GROMACS .gro file of C-alpha atoms in nm:
model
  143
    1UNK     CA    1  -1.434   3.160  -4.652
    2UNK     CA    2  -1.692   3.390  -4.809
    3UNK     CA    3  -1.764   3.359  -5.178
    4UNK     CA    4  -1.629   3.682  -5.324
    5UNK     CA    5  -1.836   3.639  -5.639
    6UNK     CA    6  -2.177   3.631  -5.471
    7UNK     CA    7  -2.173   3.931  -5.244
    8UNK     CA    8  -2.490   4.138  -5.260
    9UNK     CA    9  -2.636   4.430  -5.068
   10UNK     CA   10  -2.920   4.297  -4.855
   11UNK     CA   11  -3.251   4.487  -4.833
   12UNK     CA   12  -3.506   4.339  -4.593
   13UNK     CA   13  -3.787   4.477  -4.812
   14UNK     CA   14  -3.673   4.230  -5.080
   15UNK     CA   15  -3.672   3.921  -4.856
   16UNK     CA   16  -3.886   3.670  -5.042
   17UNK     CA   17  -3.837   3.377  -4.799
   18UNK     CA   18  -3.701   3.403  -4.446
   19UNK     CA   19  -3.505   3.118  -4.291
   20UNK     CA   20  -3.739   2.887  -4.106
   21UNK     CA   21  -3.787   2.521  -4.034
   22UNK     CA   22  -3.679   2.274  -4.301
   23UNK     CA   23  -3.936   2.213  -4.571
   24UNK     CA   24  -4.005   1.857  -4.678
   25UNK     CA   25  -4.278   1.911  -4.936
   26UNK     CA   26  -4.365   2.155  -5.212
   27UNK     CA   27  -4.417   2.510  -5.088
   28UNK     CA   28  -4.590   2.808  -5.248
   29UNK     CA   29  -4.436   3.119  -5.101
   30UNK     CA   30  -4.662   3.345  -4.900
   31UNK     CA   31  -4.451   3.657  -4.960
   32UNK     CA   32  -4.540   3.848  -5.275
   33UNK     CA   33  -4.305   4.128  -5.373
   34UNK     CA   34  -4.415   4.420  -5.587
   35UNK     CA   35  -4.135   4.532  -5.818
   36UNK     CA   36  -4.338   4.789  -6.010
   37UNK     CA   37  -4.467   4.826  -6.363
   38UNK     CA   38  -4.127   4.867  -6.531
   39UNK     CA   39  -3.850   4.626  -6.619
   40UNK     CA   40  -3.662   4.489  -6.317
   41UNK     CA   41  -3.340   4.290  -6.347
   42UNK     CA   42  -3.145   4.141  -6.061
   43UNK     CA   43  -3.063   3.822  -5.879
   44UNK     CA   44  -3.258   3.571  -5.678
   45UNK     CA   45  -3.009   3.502  -5.398
   46UNK     CA   46  -3.066   3.170  -5.221
   47UNK     CA   47  -2.877   3.083  -4.903
   48UNK     CA   48  -2.903   2.708  -4.841
   49UNK     CA   49  -2.811   2.617  -4.482
   50UNK     CA   50  -2.915   2.249  -4.492
   51UNK     CA   51  -3.000   2.009  -4.775
   52UNK     CA   52  -3.066   1.635  -4.775
   53UNK     CA   53  -2.905   1.455  -5.067
   54UNK     CA   54  -2.823   1.127  -4.889
   55UNK     CA   55  -3.028   0.890  -5.105
   56UNK     CA   56  -2.940   1.065  -5.430
   57UNK     CA   57  -3.300   1.100  -5.550
   58UNK     CA   58  -3.375   1.432  -5.382
   59UNK     CA   59  -3.464   1.717  -5.617
   60UNK     CA   60  -3.533   2.078  -5.530
   61UNK     CA   61  -3.652   2.332  -5.785
   62UNK     CA   62  -3.682   2.690  -5.662
   63UNK     CA   63  -3.882   2.899  -5.908
   64UNK     CA   64  -3.924   3.275  -5.902
   65UNK     CA   65  -4.272   3.324  -6.042
   66UNK     CA   66  -4.416   3.642  -6.189
   67UNK     CA   67  -4.779   3.745  -6.223
   68UNK     CA   68  -4.971   4.046  -6.355
   69UNK     CA   69  -5.205   4.031  -6.053
   70UNK     CA   70  -5.104   4.065  -5.688
   71UNK     CA   71  -5.314   3.769  -5.575
   72UNK     CA   72  -5.160   3.526  -5.827
   73UNK     CA   73  -5.525   3.435  -5.883
   74UNK     CA   74  -5.516   3.315  -6.243
   75UNK     CA   75  -5.286   3.015  -6.288
   76UNK     CA   76  -5.260   3.076  -6.662
   77UNK     CA   77  -5.103   3.418  -6.598
   78UNK     CA   78  -4.820   3.291  -6.373
   79UNK     CA   79  -4.479   3.257  -6.539
   80UNK     CA   80  -4.143   3.134  -6.413
   81UNK     CA   81  -3.888   3.415  -6.455
   82UNK     CA   82  -3.592   3.234  -6.290
   83UNK     CA   83  -3.521   2.884  -6.164
   84UNK     CA   84  -3.261   2.703  -5.954
   85UNK     CA   85  -3.243   2.324  -5.958
   86UNK     CA   86  -3.035   2.166  -5.684
   87UNK     CA   87  -3.013   1.830  -5.511
   88UNK     CA   88  -2.886   1.485  -5.592
   89UNK     CA   89  -3.137   1.365  -5.853
   90UNK     CA   90  -3.020   1.327  -6.212
   91UNK     CA   91  -3.250   1.603  -6.342
   92UNK     CA   92  -3.071   1.853  -6.118
   93UNK     CA   93  -2.715   1.724  -6.157
   94UNK     CA   94  -2.669   1.517  -6.474
   95UNK     CA   95  -2.302   1.460  -6.390
   96UNK     CA   96  -2.397   1.295  -6.060
   97UNK     CA   97  -2.245   1.552  -5.823
   98UNK     CA   98  -2.491   1.654  -5.550
   99UNK     CA   99  -2.520   2.015  -5.440
  100UNK     CA  100  -2.437   2.117  -5.086
  101UNK     CA  101  -2.501   2.414  -4.863
  102UNK     CA  102  -2.401   2.760  -4.977
  103UNK     CA  103  -2.513   3.065  -5.170
  104UNK     CA  104  -2.667   3.045  -5.516
  105UNK     CA  105  -2.724   3.359  -5.727
  106UNK     CA  106  -2.969   3.324  -6.017
  107UNK     CA  107  -3.017   3.614  -6.259
  108UNK     CA  108  -3.375   3.718  -6.332
  109UNK     CA  109  -3.584   3.980  -6.505
  110UNK     CA  110  -3.955   4.035  -6.453
  111UNK     CA  111  -4.018   4.017  -6.828
  112UNK     CA  112  -4.097   3.715  -7.039
  113UNK     CA  113  -4.180   3.724  -7.409
  114UNK     CA  114  -4.253   4.097  -7.395
  115UNK     CA  115  -4.483   4.084  -7.092
  116UNK     CA  116  -4.383   4.248  -6.763
  117UNK     CA  117  -4.476   4.082  -6.434
  118UNK     CA  118  -4.488   4.335  -6.148
  119UNK     CA  119  -4.554   4.075  -5.875
  120UNK     CA  120  -4.306   3.803  -5.775
  121UNK     CA  121  -4.315   3.506  -5.539
  122UNK     CA  122  -4.110   3.193  -5.476
  123UNK     CA  123  -4.240   2.844  -5.549
  124UNK     CA  124  -4.036   2.546  -5.428
  125UNK     CA  125  -4.099   2.204  -5.583
  126UNK     CA  126  -3.954   1.913  -5.385
  127UNK     CA  127  -3.927   1.546  -5.480
  128UNK     CA  128  -3.752   1.234  -5.354
  129UNK     CA  129  -3.782   0.969  -5.085
  130UNK     CA  130  -3.692   1.191  -4.789
  131UNK     CA  131  -3.615   1.544  -4.905
  132UNK     CA  132  -3.543   1.826  -4.663
  133UNK     CA  133  -3.429   2.180  -4.741
  134UNK     CA  134  -3.355   2.476  -4.516
  135UNK     CA  135  -3.295   2.807  -4.690
  136UNK     CA  136  -3.369   3.176  -4.717
  137UNK     CA  137  -3.397   3.388  -5.031
  138UNK     CA  138  -3.397   3.754  -5.128
  139UNK     CA  139  -3.383   3.965  -5.441
  140UNK     CA  140  -3.083   4.185  -5.511
  141UNK     CA  141  -2.953   4.421  -5.775
  142UNK     CA  142  -2.642   4.350  -5.973
  143UNK     CA  143  -2.358   4.495  -5.766
   0.00000   0.00000   0.00000
C-alpha cells in the first residue's frame, strides 16, 4: 500500500541520485543541483529499496549538502542543510528498532544561519561491519 503522506510530484531535473547498484562505502554524490540564488524550501525524498541491518551495527547517514560554489571546492563552505539517519546502529535508532525499505521525506531549506546555498548535492556516510544500501533520491516541493 502506498504511503499517502509521502506523495510528491516527481521532476527528473531534481533527481539528485538515481537508483543504481548497492553502495557499501561512503559516497559523495556526483550530481550537483542548482536551486538558484533565492530561498528554496522542499523535501529530500529518499526511496530505499534495499538496506542491510542484519548485524545491527549498520549506520547510514544521508546528508543534503549546500555550497556557495558549484564545484564544492572549499570544504569550509559546505554545510549540511538536511540529514536522514537510518539503519540498525544505536546512533540512528536509539530505541533499537532498525529501519527497513520505504520512502523517507526530509524537509530542507537551502539557508543556514542567514547564508543561502544555491548548489546542493547528496553525501552518504556509511558505517558498520557489512553495510549495503540501495536507494534513489530527489528534491520535491511541499505538495
